[in-house]
mmCIF file with all atom_site columns, C-alpha atoms in Angstrom:
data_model
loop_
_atom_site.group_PDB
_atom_site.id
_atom_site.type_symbol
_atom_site.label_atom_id
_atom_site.label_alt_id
_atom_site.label_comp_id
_atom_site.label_asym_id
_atom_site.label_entity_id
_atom_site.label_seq_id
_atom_site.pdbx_PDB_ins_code
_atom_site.Cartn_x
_atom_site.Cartn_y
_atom_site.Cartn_z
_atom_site.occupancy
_atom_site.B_iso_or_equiv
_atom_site.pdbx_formal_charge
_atom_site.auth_seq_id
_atom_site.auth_comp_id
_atom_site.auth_asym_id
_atom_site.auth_atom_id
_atom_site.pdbx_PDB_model_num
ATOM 1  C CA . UNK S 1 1  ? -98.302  -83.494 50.709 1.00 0.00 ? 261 UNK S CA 1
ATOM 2  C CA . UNK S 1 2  ? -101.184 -81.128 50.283 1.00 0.00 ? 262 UNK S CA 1
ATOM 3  C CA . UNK S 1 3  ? -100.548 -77.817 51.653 1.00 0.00 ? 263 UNK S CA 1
ATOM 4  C CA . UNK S 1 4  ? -103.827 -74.730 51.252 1.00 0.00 ? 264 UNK S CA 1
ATOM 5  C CA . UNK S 1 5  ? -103.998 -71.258 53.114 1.00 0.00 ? 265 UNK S CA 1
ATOM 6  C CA . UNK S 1 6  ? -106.288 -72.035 56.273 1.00 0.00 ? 266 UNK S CA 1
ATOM 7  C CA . UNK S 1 7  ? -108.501 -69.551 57.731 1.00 0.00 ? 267 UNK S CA 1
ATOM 8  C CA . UNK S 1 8  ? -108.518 -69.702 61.518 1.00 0.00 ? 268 UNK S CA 1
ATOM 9  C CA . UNK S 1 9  ? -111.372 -70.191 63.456 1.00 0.00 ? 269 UNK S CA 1
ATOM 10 C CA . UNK S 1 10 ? -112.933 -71.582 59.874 1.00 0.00 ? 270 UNK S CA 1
ATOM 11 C CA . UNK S 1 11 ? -113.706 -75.220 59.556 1.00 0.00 ? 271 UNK S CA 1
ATOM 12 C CA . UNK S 1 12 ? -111.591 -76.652 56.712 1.00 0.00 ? 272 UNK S CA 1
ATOM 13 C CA . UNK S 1 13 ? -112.570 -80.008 54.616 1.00 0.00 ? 273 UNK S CA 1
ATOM 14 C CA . UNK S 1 14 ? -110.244 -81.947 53.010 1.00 0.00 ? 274 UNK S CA 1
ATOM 15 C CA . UNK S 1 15 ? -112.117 -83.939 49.949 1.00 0.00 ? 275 UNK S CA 1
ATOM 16 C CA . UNK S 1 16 ? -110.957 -86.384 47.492 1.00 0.00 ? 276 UNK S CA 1
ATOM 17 C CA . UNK S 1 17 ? -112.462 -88.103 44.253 1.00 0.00 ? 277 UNK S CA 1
ATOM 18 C CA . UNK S 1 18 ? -111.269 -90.066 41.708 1.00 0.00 ? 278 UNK S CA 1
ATOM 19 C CA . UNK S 1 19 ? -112.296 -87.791 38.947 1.00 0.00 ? 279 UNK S CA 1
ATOM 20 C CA . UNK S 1 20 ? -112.607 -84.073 39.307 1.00 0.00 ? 280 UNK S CA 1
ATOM 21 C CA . UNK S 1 21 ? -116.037 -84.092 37.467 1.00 0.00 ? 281 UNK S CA 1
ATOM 22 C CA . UNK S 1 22 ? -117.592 -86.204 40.103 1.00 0.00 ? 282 UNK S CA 1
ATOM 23 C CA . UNK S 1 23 ? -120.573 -85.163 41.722 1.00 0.00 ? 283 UNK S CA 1
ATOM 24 C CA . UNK S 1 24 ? -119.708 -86.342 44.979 1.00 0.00 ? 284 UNK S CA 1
ATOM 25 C CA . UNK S 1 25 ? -116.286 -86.096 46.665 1.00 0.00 ? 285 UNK S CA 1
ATOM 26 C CA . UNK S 1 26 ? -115.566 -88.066 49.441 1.00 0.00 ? 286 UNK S CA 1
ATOM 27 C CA . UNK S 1 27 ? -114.125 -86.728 53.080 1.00 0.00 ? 287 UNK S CA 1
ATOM 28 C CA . UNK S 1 28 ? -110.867 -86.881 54.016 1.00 0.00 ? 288 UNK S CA 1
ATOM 29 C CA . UNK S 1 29 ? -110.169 -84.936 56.801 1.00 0.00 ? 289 UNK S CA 1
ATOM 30 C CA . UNK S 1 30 ? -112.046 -81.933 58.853 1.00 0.00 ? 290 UNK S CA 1
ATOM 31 C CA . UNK S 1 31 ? -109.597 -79.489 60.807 1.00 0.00 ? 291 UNK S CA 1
ATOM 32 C CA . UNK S 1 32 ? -109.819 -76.212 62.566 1.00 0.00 ? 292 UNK S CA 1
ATOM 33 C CA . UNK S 1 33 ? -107.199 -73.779 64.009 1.00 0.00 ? 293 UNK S CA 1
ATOM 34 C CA . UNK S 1 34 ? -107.686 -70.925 66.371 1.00 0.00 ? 294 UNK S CA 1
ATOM 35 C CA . UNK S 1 35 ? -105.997 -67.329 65.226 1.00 0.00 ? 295 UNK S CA 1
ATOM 36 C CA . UNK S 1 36 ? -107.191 -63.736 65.763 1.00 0.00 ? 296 UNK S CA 1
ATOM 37 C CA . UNK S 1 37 ? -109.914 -62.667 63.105 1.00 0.00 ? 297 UNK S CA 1
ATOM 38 C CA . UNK S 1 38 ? -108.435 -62.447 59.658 1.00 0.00 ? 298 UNK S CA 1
ATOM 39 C CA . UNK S 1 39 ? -105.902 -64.498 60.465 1.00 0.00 ? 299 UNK S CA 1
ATOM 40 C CA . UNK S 1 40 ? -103.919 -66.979 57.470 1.00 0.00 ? 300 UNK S CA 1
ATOM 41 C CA . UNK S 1 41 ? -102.364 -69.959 58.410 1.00 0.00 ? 301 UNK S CA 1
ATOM 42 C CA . UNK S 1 42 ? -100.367 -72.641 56.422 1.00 0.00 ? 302 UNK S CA 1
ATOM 43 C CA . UNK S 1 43 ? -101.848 -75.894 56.524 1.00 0.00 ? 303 UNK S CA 1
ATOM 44 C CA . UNK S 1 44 ? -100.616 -79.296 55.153 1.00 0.00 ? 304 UNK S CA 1
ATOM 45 C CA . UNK S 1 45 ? -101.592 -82.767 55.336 1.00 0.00 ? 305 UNK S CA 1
ATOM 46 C CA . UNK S 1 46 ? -100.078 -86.157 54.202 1.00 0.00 ? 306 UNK S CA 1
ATOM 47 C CA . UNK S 1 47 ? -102.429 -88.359 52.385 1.00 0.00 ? 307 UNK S CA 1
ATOM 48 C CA . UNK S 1 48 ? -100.688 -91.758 53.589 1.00 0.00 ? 308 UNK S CA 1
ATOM 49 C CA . UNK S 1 49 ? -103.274 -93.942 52.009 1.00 0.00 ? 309 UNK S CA 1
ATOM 50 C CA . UNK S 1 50 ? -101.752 -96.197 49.531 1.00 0.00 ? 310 UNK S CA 1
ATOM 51 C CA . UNK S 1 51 ? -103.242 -96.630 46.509 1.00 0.00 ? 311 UNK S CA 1
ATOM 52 C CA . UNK S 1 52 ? -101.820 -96.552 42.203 1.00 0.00 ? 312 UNK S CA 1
ATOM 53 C CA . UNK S 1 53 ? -104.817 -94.448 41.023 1.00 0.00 ? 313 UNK S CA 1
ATOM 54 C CA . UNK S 1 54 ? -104.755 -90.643 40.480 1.00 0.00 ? 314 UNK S CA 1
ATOM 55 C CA . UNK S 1 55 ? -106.705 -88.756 42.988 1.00 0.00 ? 315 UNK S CA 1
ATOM 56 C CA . UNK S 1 56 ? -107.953 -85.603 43.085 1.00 0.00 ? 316 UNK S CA 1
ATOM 57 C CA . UNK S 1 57 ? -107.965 -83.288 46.013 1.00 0.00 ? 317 UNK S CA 1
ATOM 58 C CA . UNK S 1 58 ? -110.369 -80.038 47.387 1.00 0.00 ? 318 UNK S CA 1
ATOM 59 C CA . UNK S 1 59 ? -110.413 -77.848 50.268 1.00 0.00 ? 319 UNK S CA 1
ATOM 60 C CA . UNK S 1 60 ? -113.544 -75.763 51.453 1.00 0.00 ? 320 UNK S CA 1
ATOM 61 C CA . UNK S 1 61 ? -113.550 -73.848 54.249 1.00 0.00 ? 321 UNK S CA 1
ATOM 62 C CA . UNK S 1 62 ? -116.394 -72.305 56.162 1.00 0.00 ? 322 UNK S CA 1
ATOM 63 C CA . UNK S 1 63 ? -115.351 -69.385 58.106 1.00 0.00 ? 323 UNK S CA 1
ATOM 64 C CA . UNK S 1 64 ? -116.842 -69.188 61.999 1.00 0.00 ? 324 UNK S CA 1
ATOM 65 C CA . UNK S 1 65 ? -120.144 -67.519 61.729 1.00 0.00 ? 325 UNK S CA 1
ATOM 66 C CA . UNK S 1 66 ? -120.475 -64.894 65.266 1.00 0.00 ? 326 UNK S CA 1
#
């Protein structure tokens, strides 16, 4: 279960990669959730794909530009 502070009205991407030095990470998921301005939310997601490797997760969110 990953779980990261979401900002609302930001766009938030959920990456994974097999290493964490890669240069490319590869989408996962792309989520947004409506709040007042400055507003934290707890977000989670369940990665349900099934695999025996390691993988590494990222989030990066880009707040709503006005």
């Amino acid at each position: 279960l990953l779980s990261w502070d979401a900002v609302a009205n930001g766009t938030n991407f959920v990456e994974w990669s097999a290493s964490v030095s890669a240069p490319q990470w590869q989408p996962l998921i792309v989520t947004n959730y409506f709040g007042g301005p400055g507003d934290l939310l707890r977000a989670s997601y369940l990665d349900q794909v099934p695999t025996n490797a390691s993988r590494f997760y990222r989030v990066r969110i880009e707040p709503q530009r006005y």
